[in-house]
Amino acid sequence: MTTDTRIDPPALGGERPTLEAFLDYHRETLAMKCRGLDGNQLRQVSVPPSGLSLLGLVRHMAEVERWWFASVLAGEEAAAVYSTEEDRDADFHPTEEDTWEEAYATWQAEIARARVLAAAADSLDEPSRGRSRGQAFTLRWIYIHMIEEYARHNGHADLLRERIDGATGE
């Protein structure tokens, strides 16, 4: 695995910068778990019956970034990136035609958009303009949920990476 270039979140600091730093740390962790692998390795699934792959995780996180920041926080009509009516989990089901370059670029674009939308919120307590499950959420809740989402999937990524080439690490 490549050199760890992640920046540790601050031990002292305000709530918002700390939440943002933890989210960025986890975003970079997923990217780090994927570095140095080719398309076939990134598409490699864990163990049956699971179809989980690193490429699928990155595609999923692009969907999650879009949903929570564009659709929920900003209240935008943001269509799903990969999921369809026929396959609501299509983000997790990349085909041979799906590439790392496209998935990574899409994920990074969604992260960049999420940062812009979050920066526009005046406060962590500001309620979202959109809804999920019929309710609004604060930016604080969205940040914490995103950190949890990445942390859980980074655990999956750890196991997938170790299975692919034996690389381990945080």
Coordinates of C-alpha atoms in Angstrom, one line a residue, residues 23 64 68 133 139-152:
L23 CA -14.6 13.3 7.7
V64 CA -23.8 8.7 -0.2
W68 CA -26.6 13.6 2.3
R133 CA -37.2 9.5 5.9
L139 CA -25.3 19.6 9.5
R140 CA -23.8 18.2 12.7
W141 CA -25.9 15.1 12.3
I142 CA -24.9 14.7 8.7
Y143 CA -21.2 15.1 9.5
I144 CA -21.4 12.5 12.2
H145 CA -23.4 10.1 10.0
M146 CA -20.9 10.5 7.2
I147 CA -18.0 9.8 9.6
E148 CA -19.8 6.7 10.7
E149 CA -20.5 5.6 7.2
Y150 CA -16.9 6.0 6.1
A151 CA -15.6 4.3 9.2
R152 CA -17.8 1.3 8.7

